[in-house]
Amino acid sequence: LTHLPLRQTVHLTGRYESEFMRDLGIEVNRESGVSLDVSWDFEGRTVTIESCFEDAGFNIFAAGRTDVIPSPSNGKWHDSELHGLMVQYADEVLDRPDWSLQLLMLKRSVASRLLGIMFDSGSRNANELPRQGAAVFTTPIAARPDADRKLIQTSVHELGHALNLAHRFERQVGRADSTSFMNYDWRYLGGNNARKFWRDFAFTFDPDELAFLRHGPRPSIIPGGAEFHTVAYWENTDGGYTPYVPEVPGTNLALRIQPPGNGGLFDFAQPVLLTVDLENKSSGNINLPWYLLDPKAGFLEMVVKRVESTQDRDRPEGRVFRPIAHRCFDLAQEARAADIVPPSEKLSNNVNLTFGSAGFTFASPGDYQVTAVLTLSWVNGPTLTYRSNALRIRIGYPKSRDEERDAMEFFRWDVGQYIALGGSDALADAHETLQVIRHRRQGKGQKITDPLVANIIRCQALLASRESVRYRDGKYDVAPADPAKAVRLLKSLLAIAGEVFDPYTRDSTEALAARLAKSV
């Protein structure tokens, strides 16, 4: 099976935020389309985004017209806006697998230190096709002396994800020594070797990546085809797998996952959010960036296993939860102090396992076991693996025909993405569906007792708390936030938050309500 001819044509559509161009001091060529006229001199030849893909066997052509989009008033973009922009305003077709990619060039994300994101890695997204859109953020790039080189590498990296290429440093791949586009400079050889990375970097992909791009099955590579991270092209030809650095259990950190306050019993169709804690067990300070506990970043794996008998709990099989977006971060040297964790202190985050690239994780009632696995490469040391407690959770059976009916509406791909994104105004049908479910289950009572209703209200509050950039009726507009509505919704959850939300979600919900209340 092959997707040859070798030089496949890929159409690339660009959307640029005005402040993005101002940051990098570049001007978009509107007639030539996506070309940013950004280049880097490498060993006497001029390297561009287009030439990097040409070297890999792809022709890159601009599709449609280059467009400049307005910036949010706070200058930061949320994940929920990105897919909405792509679906609302794409110059190429999005209703079938096609050699077409949508690229957003923006200033900064709400997630600090985020360089880029592929924001639709699953087939169950707003147009039911994965790997069609990516975004690059310039704030961590513009201040660098090699901004043009880093912009080229980051753009090719994100578009590489859209062609189904994984990070080289991931546990399954095990290539911390790679100088491919798909590695991080700050993760090279365990970390603190960025200068060595750029000294060795030759604007290329690794041989197994090139073999996959040139000769792999067409559905696995073409945007809109197979889900992200579903083809292990990095394995040896005999099916074996040998990581570059042997994995050994780490002891300086302790990883733990916690359920909501009322325990591991979830109602049928109740969203599953858990707290992940990473405690410093050493005698000194450790730098632990917050995004280590974000499954979208590729360091933390959440392994979910269906348990149908006592024997199943001892079996290693399980599938890794894959989020609907894939984030790529930068660890700036000067910013490390912000993430120093003292001895016995911990880093915490919540993980939303409700809906991922494979659909709903817990669509069937029964017992499940969830384990978190964190892989870190330490400077001049081995790759260490940290495994959490195995948390048993149980998804209850529907208690009535009404709950069965609600489930038929809840388990839709657009509703799942709405929950995963914490609300999205681009998913109007999902918003309306959840509003109907909420009113039907809550009735006229003001007190909230239903966990599903609580999660719906939380998503609606998050959506109300942020503005969004939309494309409607031939023009862009910025829909303002409604902090008063967000505060009202969040405060209605405070009485039940400790029972239906995990500790991190409970605390962050209360903190957001208090912060927004000051602005109302």
Coordinates of C-alpha atoms in Angstrom, one line a residue, residues 194-368:
A194 CA 19.3 23.0 22.7
R195 CA 22.6 24.3 21.3
K196 CA 23.7 20.8 20.4
F197 CA 20.3 20.2 18.7
W198 CA 20.6 23.3 16.5
R199 CA 24.2 22.5 15.7
D200 CA 23.1 19.0 14.5
F201 CA 19.7 20.1 13.0
A202 CA 19.6 19.8 9.2
F203 CA 16.0 20.7 8.4
T204 CA 15.1 17.0 7.9
F205 CA 12.8 14.3 9.1
D206 CA 14.2 11.0 10.3
P207 CA 14.5 8.0 7.9
D208 CA 11.5 6.1 9.4
E209 CA 9.4 9.3 9.1
L210 CA 10.4 9.8 5.5
A211 CA 9.7 6.1 4.7
F212 CA 6.2 6.5 6.3
L213 CA 5.4 9.8 4.5
R214 CA 6.6 8.4 1.1
H215 CA 5.4 4.8 1.3
G216 CA 2.9 4.5 4.1
P217 CA -0.8 3.7 3.6
R218 CA -2.5 6.7 2.1
P219 CA -5.4 6.8 4.7
S220 CA -2.8 6.9 7.5
I221 CA -1.1 10.0 6.1
I222 CA -3.7 12.1 4.2
P223 CA -5.4 14.8 6.3
G224 CA -8.9 13.7 7.2
G225 CA -7.8 10.1 7.1
A226 CA -6.8 7.9 10.1
E227 CA -6.8 9.3 13.6
F228 CA -3.6 10.8 15.0
H229 CA -1.1 8.4 16.5
T230 CA -2.7 5.3 15.1
V231 CA 0.2 4.0 13.1
A232 CA 3.4 2.9 14.8
Y233 CA 5.7 3.6 11.9
W234 CA 8.7 3.9 14.3
E235 CA 8.7 0.2 15.2
N236 CA 11.4 -2.1 13.9
T237 CA 10.6 -4.1 10.8
D238 CA 10.2 -7.2 12.9
G239 CA 7.6 -5.6 15.0
G240 CA 9.9 -5.0 18.0
Y241 CA 10.5 -1.8 19.8
T242 CA 13.7 -0.6 21.5
P243 CA 13.7 2.8 23.0
Y244 CA 16.8 5.0 22.7
V245 CA 17.1 5.4 26.5
P246 CA 16.0 2.5 28.7
E247 CA 13.0 3.3 30.8
V248 CA 13.4 2.9 34.6
P249 CA 10.9 3.7 37.4
G250 CA 11.5 7.1 39.0
T251 CA 11.5 7.6 42.7
N252 CA 11.9 11.3 43.1
L253 CA 8.3 12.0 42.1
A254 CA 5.0 10.5 43.1
L255 CA 2.1 10.5 40.7
R256 CA -1.5 10.1 41.9
I257 CA -5.0 10.4 40.5
Q258 CA -8.1 11.3 42.4
P259 CA -11.8 11.0 41.6
P260 CA -14.6 13.5 42.5
G261 CA -15.5 14.0 46.1
N262 CA -18.2 11.4 46.1
G263 CA -15.8 8.7 45.0
G264 CA -15.2 6.7 41.8
L265 CA -18.9 6.0 41.1
F266 CA -20.1 8.1 38.1
D267 CA -23.7 8.3 36.9
F268 CA -24.4 7.1 33.3
A269 CA -23.3 9.8 30.8
Q270 CA -21.6 11.9 33.6
P271 CA -18.4 13.5 32.3
V272 CA -15.3 11.9 33.8
L273 CA -12.8 14.5 35.2
L274 CA -10.0 13.4 37.5
T275 CA -7.3 15.2 39.4
V276 CA -3.6 14.3 38.7
D277 CA -1.1 15.2 41.4
L278 CA 2.7 15.1 41.0
E279 CA 4.5 15.4 44.3
N280 CA 8.2 16.2 44.8
K281 CA 9.5 13.3 46.9
S282 CA 13.2 14.5 46.7
S283 CA 15.1 16.7 49.2
G284 CA 15.5 19.6 46.8
N285 CA 13.5 21.8 44.5
I286 CA 12.5 20.4 41.1
N287 CA 11.4 22.2 38.0
L288 CA 8.0 20.8 37.0
P289 CA 6.2 22.8 34.2
W290 CA 2.4 22.7 34.5
Y291 CA 1.9 21.2 31.1
L292 CA 3.7 17.9 32.2
L293 CA 0.2 17.0 33.5
D294 CA -1.6 17.9 30.3
P295 CA -2.3 14.8 28.2
K296 CA -2.4 17.0 25.1
A297 CA 1.3 17.8 25.5
G298 CA 2.5 14.2 25.1
F299 CA 4.2 13.6 28.5
L300 CA 1.3 12.2 30.4
E301 CA -0.6 9.1 29.3
M302 CA -3.9 8.1 30.8
V303 CA -4.4 4.4 30.3
V304 CA -8.0 3.2 30.5
K305 CA -8.8 -0.5 31.0
R306 CA -12.2 -2.1 31.1
V307 CA -12.5 -4.5 34.0
E308 CA -15.0 -7.3 33.6
S309 CA -13.6 -9.7 36.1
T310 CA -11.2 -9.9 39.0
Q311 CA -8.5 -11.3 36.7
D312 CA -8.7 -8.3 34.4
R313 CA -7.3 -6.0 37.0
D314 CA -3.9 -7.7 36.9
R315 CA -3.7 -7.7 33.1
P316 CA -1.5 -5.0 31.6
E317 CA -3.8 -4.3 28.6
G318 CA -5.4 -1.0 28.3
R319 CA -5.7 1.8 25.8
V320 CA -4.1 5.2 26.0
F321 CA -6.6 8.1 26.0
R322 CA -6.0 10.4 23.1
P323 CA -7.2 14.0 23.4
I324 CA -8.9 15.8 20.5
A325 CA -6.0 18.3 20.4
H326 CA -2.3 17.9 20.4
R327 CA -0.2 20.7 22.0
C328 CA 3.5 21.5 21.6
F329 CA 5.2 23.6 24.3
D330 CA 8.5 25.5 24.8
L331 CA 10.4 25.6 28.0
A332 CA 12.2 28.9 28.1
Q333 CA 15.2 29.1 30.4
E334 CA 14.2 32.3 31.9
A335 CA 10.7 31.1 32.8
R336 CA 11.7 28.0 34.7
A337 CA 11.6 29.6 38.1
A338 CA 7.8 29.9 37.8
D339 CA 7.5 26.1 38.0
I340 CA 9.8 25.3 40.8
V341 CA 8.2 22.8 43.2
P342 CA 9.7 22.5 46.7
P343 CA 10.1 19.2 48.5
S344 CA 6.8 17.6 49.6
E345 CA 4.8 20.1 47.5
K346 CA 2.9 19.1 44.4
L347 CA 1.9 20.1 40.9
S348 CA -1.8 19.4 40.1
N349 CA -4.1 19.5 37.1
N350 CA -7.3 18.0 36.0
V351 CA -7.8 15.6 33.1
N352 CA -11.1 15.4 31.1
L353 CA -11.4 11.8 29.9
T354 CA -15.0 12.1 28.7
F355 CA -14.3 12.4 25.0
G356 CA -11.2 11.9 22.9
S357 CA -10.0 11.2 19.4
A358 CA -11.6 7.7 19.6
G359 CA -15.0 9.1 20.8
F360 CA -16.5 8.7 24.2
T361 CA -14.2 6.8 26.6
F362 CA -16.9 5.6 29.0
A363 CA -20.0 5.1 26.8
S364 CA -20.8 1.7 28.4
P365 CA -21.7 1.1 32.0
G366 CA -19.4 -1.1 34.1
D367 CA -16.0 -1.1 35.9
Y368 CA -12.9 0.6 34.6

